[in-house]
mmCIF file of C-alpha atoms in Angstrom:
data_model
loop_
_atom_site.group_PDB
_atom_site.id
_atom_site.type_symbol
_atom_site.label_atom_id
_atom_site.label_comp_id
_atom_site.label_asym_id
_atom_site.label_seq_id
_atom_site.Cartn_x
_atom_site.Cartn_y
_atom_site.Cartn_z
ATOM 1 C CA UNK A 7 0.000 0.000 0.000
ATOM 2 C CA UNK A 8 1.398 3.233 -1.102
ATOM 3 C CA UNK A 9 1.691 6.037 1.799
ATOM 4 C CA UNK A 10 -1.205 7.958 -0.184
ATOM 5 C CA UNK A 11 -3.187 5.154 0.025
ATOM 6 C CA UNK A 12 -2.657 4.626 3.827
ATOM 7 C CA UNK A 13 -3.194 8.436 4.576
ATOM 8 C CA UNK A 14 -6.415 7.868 2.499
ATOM 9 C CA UNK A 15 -7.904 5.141 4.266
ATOM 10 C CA UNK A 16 -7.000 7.035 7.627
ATOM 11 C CA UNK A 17 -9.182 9.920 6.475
ATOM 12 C CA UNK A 18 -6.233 12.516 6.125
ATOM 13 C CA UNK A 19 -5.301 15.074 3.522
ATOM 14 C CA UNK A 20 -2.018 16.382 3.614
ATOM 15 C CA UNK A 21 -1.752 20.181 4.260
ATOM 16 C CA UNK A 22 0.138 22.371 2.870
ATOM 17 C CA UNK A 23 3.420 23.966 4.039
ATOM 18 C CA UNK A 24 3.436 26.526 6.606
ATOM 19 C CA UNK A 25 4.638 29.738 6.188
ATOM 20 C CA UNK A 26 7.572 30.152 8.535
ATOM 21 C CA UNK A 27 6.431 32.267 11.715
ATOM 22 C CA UNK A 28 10.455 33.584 11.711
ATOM 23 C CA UNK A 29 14.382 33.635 9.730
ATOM 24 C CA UNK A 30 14.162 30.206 8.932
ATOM 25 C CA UNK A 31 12.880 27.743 5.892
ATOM 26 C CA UNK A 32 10.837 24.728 6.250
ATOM 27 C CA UNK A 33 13.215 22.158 5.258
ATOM 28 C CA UNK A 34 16.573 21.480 4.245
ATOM 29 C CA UNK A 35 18.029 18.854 2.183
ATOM 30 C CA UNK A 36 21.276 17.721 1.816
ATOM 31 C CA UNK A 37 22.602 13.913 0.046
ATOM 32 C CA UNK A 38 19.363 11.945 0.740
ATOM 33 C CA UNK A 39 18.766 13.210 4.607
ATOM 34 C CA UNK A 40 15.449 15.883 4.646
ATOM 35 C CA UNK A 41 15.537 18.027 7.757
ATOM 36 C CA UNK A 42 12.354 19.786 9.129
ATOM 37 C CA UNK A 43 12.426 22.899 10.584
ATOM 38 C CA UNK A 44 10.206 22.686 14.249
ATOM 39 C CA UNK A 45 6.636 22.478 13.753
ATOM 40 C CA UNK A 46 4.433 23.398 16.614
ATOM 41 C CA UNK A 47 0.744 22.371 17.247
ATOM 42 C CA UNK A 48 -2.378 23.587 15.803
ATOM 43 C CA UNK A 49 -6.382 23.018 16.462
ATOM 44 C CA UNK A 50 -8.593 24.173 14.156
ATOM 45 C CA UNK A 51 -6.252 26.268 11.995
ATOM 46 C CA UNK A 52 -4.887 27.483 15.056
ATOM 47 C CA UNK A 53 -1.721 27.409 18.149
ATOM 48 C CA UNK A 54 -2.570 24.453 19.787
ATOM 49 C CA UNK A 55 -1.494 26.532 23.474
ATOM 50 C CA UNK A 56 -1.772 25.216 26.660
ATOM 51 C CA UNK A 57 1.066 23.468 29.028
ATOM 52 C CA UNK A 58 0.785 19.882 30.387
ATOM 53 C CA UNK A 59 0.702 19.204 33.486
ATOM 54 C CA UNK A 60 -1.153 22.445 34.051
ATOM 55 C CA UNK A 61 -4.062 22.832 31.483
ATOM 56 C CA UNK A 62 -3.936 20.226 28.647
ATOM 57 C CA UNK A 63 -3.646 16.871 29.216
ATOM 58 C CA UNK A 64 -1.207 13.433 28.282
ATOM 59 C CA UNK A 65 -4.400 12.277 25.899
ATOM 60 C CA UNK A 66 -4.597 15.879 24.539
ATOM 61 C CA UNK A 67 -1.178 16.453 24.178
ATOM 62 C CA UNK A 68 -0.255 12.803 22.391
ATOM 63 C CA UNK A 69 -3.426 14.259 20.045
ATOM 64 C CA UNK A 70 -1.618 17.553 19.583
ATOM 65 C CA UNK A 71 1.544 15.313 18.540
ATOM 66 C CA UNK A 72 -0.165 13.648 16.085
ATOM 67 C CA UNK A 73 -1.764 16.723 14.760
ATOM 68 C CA UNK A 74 1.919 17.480 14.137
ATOM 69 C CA UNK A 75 3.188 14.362 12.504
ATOM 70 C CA UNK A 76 0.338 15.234 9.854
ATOM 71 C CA UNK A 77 1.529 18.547 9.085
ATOM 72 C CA UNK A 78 5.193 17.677 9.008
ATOM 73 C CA UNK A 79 3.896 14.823 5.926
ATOM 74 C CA UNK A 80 2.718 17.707 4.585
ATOM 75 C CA UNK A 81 6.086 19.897 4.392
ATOM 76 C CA UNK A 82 8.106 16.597 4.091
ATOM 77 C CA UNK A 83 5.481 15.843 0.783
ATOM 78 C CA UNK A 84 6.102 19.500 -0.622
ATOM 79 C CA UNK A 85 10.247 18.352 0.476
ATOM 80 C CA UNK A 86 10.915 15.178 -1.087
ATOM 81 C CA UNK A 87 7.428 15.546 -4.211
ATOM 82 C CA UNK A 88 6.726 11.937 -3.386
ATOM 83 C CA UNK A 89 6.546 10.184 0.047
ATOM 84 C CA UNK A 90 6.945 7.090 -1.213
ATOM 85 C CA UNK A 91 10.491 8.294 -1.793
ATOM 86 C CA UNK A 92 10.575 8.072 2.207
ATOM 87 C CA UNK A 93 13.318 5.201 2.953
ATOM 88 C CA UNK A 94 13.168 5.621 6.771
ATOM 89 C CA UNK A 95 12.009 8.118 9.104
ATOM 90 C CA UNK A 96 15.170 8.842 11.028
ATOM 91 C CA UNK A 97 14.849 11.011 13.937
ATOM 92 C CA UNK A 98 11.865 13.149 15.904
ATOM 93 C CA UNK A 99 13.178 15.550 18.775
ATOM 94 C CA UNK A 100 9.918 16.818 20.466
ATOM 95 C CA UNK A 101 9.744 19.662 22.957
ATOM 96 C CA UNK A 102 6.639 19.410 25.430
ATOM 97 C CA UNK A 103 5.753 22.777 26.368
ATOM 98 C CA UNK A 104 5.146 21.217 30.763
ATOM 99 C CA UNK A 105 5.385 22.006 34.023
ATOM 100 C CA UNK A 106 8.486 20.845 36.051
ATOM 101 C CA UNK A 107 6.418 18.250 37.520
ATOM 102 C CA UNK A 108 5.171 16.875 34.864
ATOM 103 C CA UNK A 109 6.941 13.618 33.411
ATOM 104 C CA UNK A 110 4.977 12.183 30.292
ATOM 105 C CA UNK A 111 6.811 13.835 27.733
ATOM 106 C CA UNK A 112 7.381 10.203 26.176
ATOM 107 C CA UNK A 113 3.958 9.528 26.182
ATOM 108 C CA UNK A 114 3.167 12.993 24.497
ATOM 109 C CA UNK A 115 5.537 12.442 21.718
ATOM 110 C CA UNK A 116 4.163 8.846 21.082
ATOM 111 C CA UNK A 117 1.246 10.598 19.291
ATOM 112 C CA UNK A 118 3.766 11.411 16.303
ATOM 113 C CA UNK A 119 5.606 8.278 16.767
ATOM 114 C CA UNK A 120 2.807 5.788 16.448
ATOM 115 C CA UNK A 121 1.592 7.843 13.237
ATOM 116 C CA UNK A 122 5.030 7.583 11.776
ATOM 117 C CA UNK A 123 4.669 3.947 12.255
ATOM 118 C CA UNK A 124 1.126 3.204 11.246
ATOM 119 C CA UNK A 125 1.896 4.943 8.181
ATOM 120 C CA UNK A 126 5.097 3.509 7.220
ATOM 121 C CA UNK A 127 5.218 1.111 8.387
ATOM 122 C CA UNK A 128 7.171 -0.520 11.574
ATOM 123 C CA UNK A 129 10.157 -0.439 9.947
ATOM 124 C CA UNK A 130 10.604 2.852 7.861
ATOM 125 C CA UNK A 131 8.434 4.409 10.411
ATOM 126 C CA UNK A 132 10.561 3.259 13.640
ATOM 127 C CA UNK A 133 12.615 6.249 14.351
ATOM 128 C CA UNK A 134 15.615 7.568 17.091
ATOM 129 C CA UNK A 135 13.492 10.020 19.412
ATOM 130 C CA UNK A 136 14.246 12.479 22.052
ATOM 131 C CA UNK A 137 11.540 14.347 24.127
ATOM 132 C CA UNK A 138 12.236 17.142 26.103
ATOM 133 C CA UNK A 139 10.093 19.261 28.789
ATOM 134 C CA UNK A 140 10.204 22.610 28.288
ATOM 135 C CA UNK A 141 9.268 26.119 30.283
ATOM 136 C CA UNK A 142 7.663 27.377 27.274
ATOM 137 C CA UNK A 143 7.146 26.920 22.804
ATOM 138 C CA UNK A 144 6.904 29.799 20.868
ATOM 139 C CA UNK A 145 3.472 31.292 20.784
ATOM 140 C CA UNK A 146 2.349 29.322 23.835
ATOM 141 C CA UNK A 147 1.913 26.000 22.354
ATOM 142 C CA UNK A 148 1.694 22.757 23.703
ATOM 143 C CA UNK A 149 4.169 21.002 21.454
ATOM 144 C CA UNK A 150 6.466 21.290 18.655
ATOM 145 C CA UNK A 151 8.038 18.443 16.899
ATOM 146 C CA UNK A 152 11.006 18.168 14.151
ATOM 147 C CA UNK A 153 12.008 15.646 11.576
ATOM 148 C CA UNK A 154 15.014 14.086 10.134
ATOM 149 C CA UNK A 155 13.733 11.419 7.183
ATOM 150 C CA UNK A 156 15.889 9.536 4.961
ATOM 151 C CA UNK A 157 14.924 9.172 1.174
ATOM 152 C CA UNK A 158 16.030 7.133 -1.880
#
């Protein structure tokens, strides 16, 4: 099954890229590694903001990953033309914008990293992960999530 064909039976259109909210471009690619630039959550069109462990939730915040891991298919689709191209998704480094207390930041990020899977695939979509708590995202939201993918 192609990865248009999986995104299709999952009920999801790709968006499109993102303007960048500051100096920076949206991706980068150099040999066959694509990097993307931080993308931060969104509901309804717009910041996703809250901080866990204060006002949003583990369940809302793995949701607010995935929301993410959609709209970084997106940029990496405008990156590479073709996601099929995707060899292997590589590496996600999430920041979870939490209180000190709070310690699911794993669990937050597994929203993207279960979506990376179920659309790749276990193998191309099995990835090397960090995820950090943070004091705060830019414009207040709850996550923000970048990508290294490999392609051939």
């Amino acid at each position: 099954m192609s990865v248009y064909d999986k995104l299709s039976s999952l009920g999801i259109t790709l968006p499109p890229v993102a303007a960048p909210a500051a100096a920076y471009v949206p991706f980068v690619q150099t040999g066959n590694l694509v990097f993307l630039s931080g993308h931060i959550a969104k509901k309804d069109g717009k910041v996703w903001a809250g901080q866990l462990g204060a006002n949003i939730s583990t369940d809302e915040g793995k949701q607010a990953a995935r929301a993410i891991a959609i709209d970084l298919l997106g940029t990496l689709h405008a990156a590479v033309g073709d996601l099929n191209k995707v060899k292997r998704i590589v590496k996600v480094m999430s920041l979870v914008n939490s209180v000190g207390t709070f310690t699911e930041q794993h669990l937050v990020t597994n929203g993207a990293s279960e979506f990376f899977a179920e659309v790749f695939g276990p193998e191309k979509g099995a990835h090397a992960r960090s995820a950090f708590g943070v004091a705060q995202v830019p414009m207040g939201a709850c996550v923000e999530i970048e990508l290294i993918a490999e392609i051939g």
